[in-house]
Amino acid sequence: MKNISQNKKARHDYAVLDTIEAGIQLFGTEVKSCRAGAVSLIDSYARIIDGELFLIGAHIAPYMQGNINNHKPRRDRKLLLHKREILRLQKSIEAKGMTVIPLSFYFNDRGKVKVQLGICRGKNVRDKRES
């Protein structure tokens, strides 16, 4: 497992209650930028839109050797999960007032880009001081 990017701010601002691994739908130039480590997960989150899970606000820098067909750095990217996992996430988000935050971006042992998502609850100022 090769780590690409960590969202250190997420563990500081949120209490992580559960984690889940998801695949991500990327273009070719985005994968090459990930191999170069040009990914930032700060201020990104996941949202369910029409029964599909999307990663919103993640920045993958344009590939330096890319041409005019290079990708947009902050586009919404589809996350790949089973339907029952998306429904479980949706129930926990709606019922308990939680949010889904990406914690890390990495390559698994087969060379696929994966995202570790955390089901999180926001911390207040007192909790941040204690941690």
PDB file of C-alpha atoms in Angstrom:
ATOM      1  CA  MET A   1       0.000   0.000   0.000  1.00  0.00           C
ATOM      2  CA  LYS A   2       1.644   3.221  -1.208  1.00  0.00           C
ATOM      3  CA  ASN A   3       0.280   6.336   0.468  1.00  0.00           C
ATOM      4  CA  ILE A   4      -0.377   9.280  -1.871  1.00  0.00           C
ATOM      5  CA  SER A   5      -1.952  11.882   0.414  1.00  0.00           C
ATOM      6  CA  GLN A   6      -3.276  12.173   3.987  1.00  0.00           C
ATOM      7  CA  ASN A   7      -5.948  14.550   5.249  1.00  0.00           C
ATOM      8  CA  LYS A   8      -4.357  15.468   8.593  1.00  0.00           C
ATOM      9  CA  LYS A   9      -6.813  18.310   9.172  1.00  0.00           C
ATOM     10  CA  ALA A  10      -9.744  15.857   9.120  1.00  0.00           C
ATOM     11  CA  ARG A  11      -8.585  13.980  12.233  1.00  0.00           C
ATOM     12  CA  HIS A  12      -8.075  17.305  14.007  1.00  0.00           C
ATOM     13  CA  ASP A  13     -11.458  18.825  13.104  1.00  0.00           C
ATOM     14  CA  TYR A  14     -13.622  15.678  13.203  1.00  0.00           C
ATOM     15  CA  ALA A  15     -14.096  12.625  15.405  1.00  0.00           C
ATOM     16  CA  VAL A  16     -13.808   9.595  13.105  1.00  0.00           C
ATOM     17  CA  LEU A  17     -16.386   6.964  14.082  1.00  0.00           C
ATOM     18  CA  ASP A  18     -16.041   4.484  11.222  1.00  0.00           C
ATOM     19  CA  THR A  19     -13.936   4.046   8.086  1.00  0.00           C
ATOM     20  CA  ILE A  20     -14.652   2.535   4.683  1.00  0.00           C
ATOM     21  CA  GLU A  21     -12.510   1.948   1.593  1.00  0.00           C
ATOM     22  CA  ALA A  22     -13.796   3.103  -1.799  1.00  0.00           C
ATOM     23  CA  GLY A  23     -12.510   3.070  -5.343  1.00  0.00           C
ATOM     24  CA  ILE A  24     -12.444   6.263  -7.362  1.00  0.00           C
ATOM     25  CA  GLN A  25     -13.142   6.961 -11.032  1.00  0.00           C
ATOM     26  CA  LEU A  26     -10.168   8.865 -12.521  1.00  0.00           C
ATOM     27  CA  PHE A  27      -8.896   9.948 -15.926  1.00  0.00           C
ATOM     28  CA  GLY A  28      -5.452   8.839 -17.135  1.00  0.00           C
ATOM     29  CA  THR A  29      -3.761  12.164 -16.415  1.00  0.00           C
ATOM     30  CA  GLU A  30      -5.234  12.137 -12.903  1.00  0.00           C
ATOM     31  CA  VAL A  31      -3.665   8.756 -12.183  1.00  0.00           C
ATOM     32  CA  LYS A  32      -0.304  10.044 -13.394  1.00  0.00           C
ATOM     33  CA  SER A  33      -0.624  13.084 -11.116  1.00  0.00           C
ATOM     34  CA  CYS A  34      -1.462  10.738  -8.229  1.00  0.00           C
ATOM     35  CA  ARG A  35       1.706   8.754  -8.921  1.00  0.00           C
ATOM     36  CA  ALA A  36       3.606  12.039  -8.656  1.00  0.00           C
ATOM     37  CA  GLY A  37       1.890  12.745  -5.314  1.00  0.00           C
ATOM     38  CA  ALA A  38       0.109  15.919  -6.457  1.00  0.00           C
ATOM     39  CA  VAL A  39      -3.102  15.400  -4.444  1.00  0.00           C
ATOM     40  CA  SER A  40      -4.634  17.600  -1.747  1.00  0.00           C
ATOM     41  CA  LEU A  41      -7.637  16.477   0.319  1.00  0.00           C
ATOM     42  CA  ILE A  42      -7.989  19.617   2.439  1.00  0.00           C
ATOM     43  CA  ASP A  43     -11.593  20.917   2.572  1.00  0.00           C
ATOM     44  CA  SER A  44     -12.936  17.962   0.594  1.00  0.00           C
ATOM     45  CA  TYR A  45     -15.929  15.817   1.469  1.00  0.00           C
ATOM     46  CA  ALA A  46     -18.170  13.138  -0.014  1.00  0.00           C
ATOM     47  CA  ARG A  47     -21.839  13.608  -0.851  1.00  0.00           C
ATOM     48  CA  ILE A  48     -24.560  11.275  -2.116  1.00  0.00           C
ATOM     49  CA  ILE A  49     -26.202  12.639  -5.265  1.00  0.00           C
ATOM     50  CA  ASP A  50     -28.953  10.604  -6.980  1.00  0.00           C
ATOM     51  CA  GLY A  51     -27.880   7.371  -5.268  1.00  0.00           C
ATOM     52  CA  GLU A  52     -24.199   7.761  -6.206  1.00  0.00           C
ATOM     53  CA  LEU A  53     -21.323   8.893  -3.992  1.00  0.00           C
ATOM     54  CA  PHE A  54     -19.128  11.785  -5.208  1.00  0.00           C
ATOM     55  CA  LEU A  55     -15.897  13.246  -3.863  1.00  0.00           C
ATOM     56  CA  ILE A  56     -16.212  17.039  -3.892  1.00  0.00           C
ATOM     57  CA  GLY A  57     -13.427  19.571  -3.441  1.00  0.00           C
ATOM     58  CA  ALA A  58     -10.389  17.285  -3.765  1.00  0.00           C
ATOM     59  CA  HIS A  59      -7.534  18.865  -5.741  1.00  0.00           C
ATOM     60  CA  ILE A  60      -5.487  16.719  -8.132  1.00  0.00           C
ATOM     61  CA  ALA A  61      -2.946  18.942  -9.864  1.00  0.00           C
ATOM     62  CA  PRO A  62      -2.839  18.911 -13.680  1.00  0.00           C
ATOM     63  CA  TYR A  63      -0.277  16.526 -15.121  1.00  0.00           C
ATOM     64  CA  MET A  64       2.816  18.461 -16.196  1.00  0.00           C
ATOM     65  CA  GLN A  65       3.302  16.540 -19.467  1.00  0.00           C
ATOM     66  CA  GLY A  66      -0.425  16.594 -20.232  1.00  0.00           C
ATOM     67  CA  ASN A  67      -1.761  18.282 -23.354  1.00  0.00           C
ATOM     68  CA  ILE A  68      -4.921  20.316 -23.955  1.00  0.00           C
ATOM     69  CA  ASN A  69      -6.986  17.298 -22.856  1.00  0.00           C
ATOM     70  CA  ASN A  70      -5.695  17.573 -19.275  1.00  0.00           C
ATOM     71  CA  HIS A  71      -8.234  17.219 -16.446  1.00  0.00           C
ATOM     72  CA  LYS A  72      -9.814  19.932 -14.297  1.00  0.00           C
ATOM     73  CA  PRO A  73      -8.089  20.034 -10.877  1.00  0.00           C
ATOM     74  CA  ARG A  74     -11.209  20.355  -8.671  1.00  0.00           C
ATOM     75  CA  ARG A  75     -13.857  18.403 -10.568  1.00  0.00           C
ATOM     76  CA  ASP A  76     -16.332  16.136  -8.765  1.00  0.00           C
ATOM     77  CA  ARG A  77     -15.144  12.519  -8.870  1.00  0.00           C
ATOM     78  CA  LYS A  78     -17.373   9.472  -8.569  1.00  0.00           C
ATOM     79  CA  LEU A  79     -16.560   7.074  -5.739  1.00  0.00           C
ATOM     80  CA  LEU A  80     -17.133   3.388  -6.355  1.00  0.00           C
ATOM     81  CA  LEU A  81     -19.055   1.502  -3.671  1.00  0.00           C
ATOM     82  CA  HIS A  82     -21.703  -1.189  -3.629  1.00  0.00           C
ATOM     83  CA  LYS A  83     -25.320  -0.010  -3.458  1.00  0.00           C
ATOM     84  CA  ARG A  84     -25.829  -1.420   0.053  1.00  0.00           C
ATOM     85  CA  GLU A  85     -22.732   0.429   1.309  1.00  0.00           C
ATOM     86  CA  ILE A  86     -24.038   3.710  -0.129  1.00  0.00           C
ATOM     87  CA  LEU A  87     -27.430   3.126   1.517  1.00  0.00           C
ATOM     88  CA  ARG A  88     -25.723   2.405   4.857  1.00  0.00           C
ATOM     89  CA  LEU A  89     -23.749   5.650   4.540  1.00  0.00           C
ATOM     90  CA  GLN A  90     -26.882   7.583   3.640  1.00  0.00           C
ATOM     91  CA  LYS A  91     -28.764   6.269   6.682  1.00  0.00           C
ATOM     92  CA  SER A  92     -25.961   7.177   9.067  1.00  0.00           C
ATOM     93  CA  ILE A  93     -25.562  10.657   7.560  1.00  0.00           C
ATOM     94  CA  GLU A  94     -29.277  11.468   7.703  1.00  0.00           C
ATOM     95  CA  ALA A  95     -30.070   9.945  11.099  1.00  0.00           C
ATOM     96  CA  LYS A  96     -27.126  11.113  13.165  1.00  0.00           C
ATOM     97  CA  GLY A  97     -26.034  14.327  11.458  1.00  0.00           C
ATOM     98  CA  MET A  98     -22.658  12.985  10.373  1.00  0.00           C
ATOM     99  CA  THR A  99     -20.513  13.728   7.338  1.00  0.00           C
ATOM    100  CA  VAL A 100     -18.244  11.660   5.103  1.00  0.00           C
ATOM    101  CA  ILE A 101     -14.670  12.960   4.869  1.00  0.00           C
ATOM    102  CA  PRO A 102     -11.781  11.463   2.841  1.00  0.00           C
ATOM    103  CA  LEU A 103      -8.951  10.534   5.201  1.00  0.00           C
ATOM    104  CA  SER A 104      -6.322   9.249   2.776  1.00  0.00           C
ATOM    105  CA  PHE A 105      -5.587   8.525  -0.885  1.00  0.00           C
ATOM    106  CA  TYR A 106      -3.423   5.485  -1.686  1.00  0.00           C
ATOM    107  CA  PHE A 107      -2.524   2.785  -4.181  1.00  0.00           C
ATOM    108  CA  ASN A 108      -3.504  -0.718  -3.089  1.00  0.00           C
ATOM    109  CA  ASP A 109      -1.293  -3.750  -3.732  1.00  0.00           C
ATOM    110  CA  ARG A 110      -2.789  -4.221  -7.227  1.00  0.00           C
ATOM    111  CA  GLY A 111      -2.028  -0.650  -8.341  1.00  0.00           C
ATOM    112  CA  LYS A 112      -5.563   0.751  -8.038  1.00  0.00           C
ATOM    113  CA  VAL A 113      -6.190   4.163  -6.477  1.00  0.00           C
ATOM    114  CA  LYS A 114      -8.325   3.893  -3.347  1.00  0.00           C
ATOM    115  CA  VAL A 115      -9.808   6.430  -0.935  1.00  0.00           C
ATOM    116  CA  GLN A 116     -10.258   5.800   2.767  1.00  0.00           C
ATOM    117  CA  LEU A 117     -13.460   7.543   3.856  1.00  0.00           C
ATOM    118  CA  GLY A 118     -14.343   8.343   7.430  1.00  0.00           C
ATOM    119  CA  ILE A 119     -17.834   8.710   8.842  1.00  0.00           C
ATOM    120  CA  CYS A 120     -17.205  11.706  11.079  1.00  0.00           C
ATOM    121  CA  ARG A 121     -18.831  13.980  13.616  1.00  0.00           C
ATOM    122  CA  GLY A 122     -17.548  17.546  13.983  1.00  0.00           C
ATOM    123  CA  LYS A 123     -15.586  18.410  17.129  1.00  0.00           C
ATOM    124  CA  ASN A 124     -16.204  21.544  19.126  1.00  0.00           C
ATOM    125  CA  VAL A 125     -13.384  23.774  20.391  1.00  0.00           C
ATOM    126  CA  ARG A 126     -13.115  21.990  23.742  1.00  0.00           C
ATOM    127  CA  ASP A 127     -12.651  18.595  22.082  1.00  0.00           C
ATOM    128  CA  LYS A 128      -9.938  19.981  19.786  1.00  0.00           C
ATOM    129  CA  ARG A 129      -7.940  21.239  22.783  1.00  0.00           C
ATOM    130  CA  GLU A 130      -8.099  17.851  24.469  1.00  0.00           C
ATOM    131  CA  SER A 131      -6.859  16.001  21.416  1.00  0.00           C
TER     132      SER A 131
END
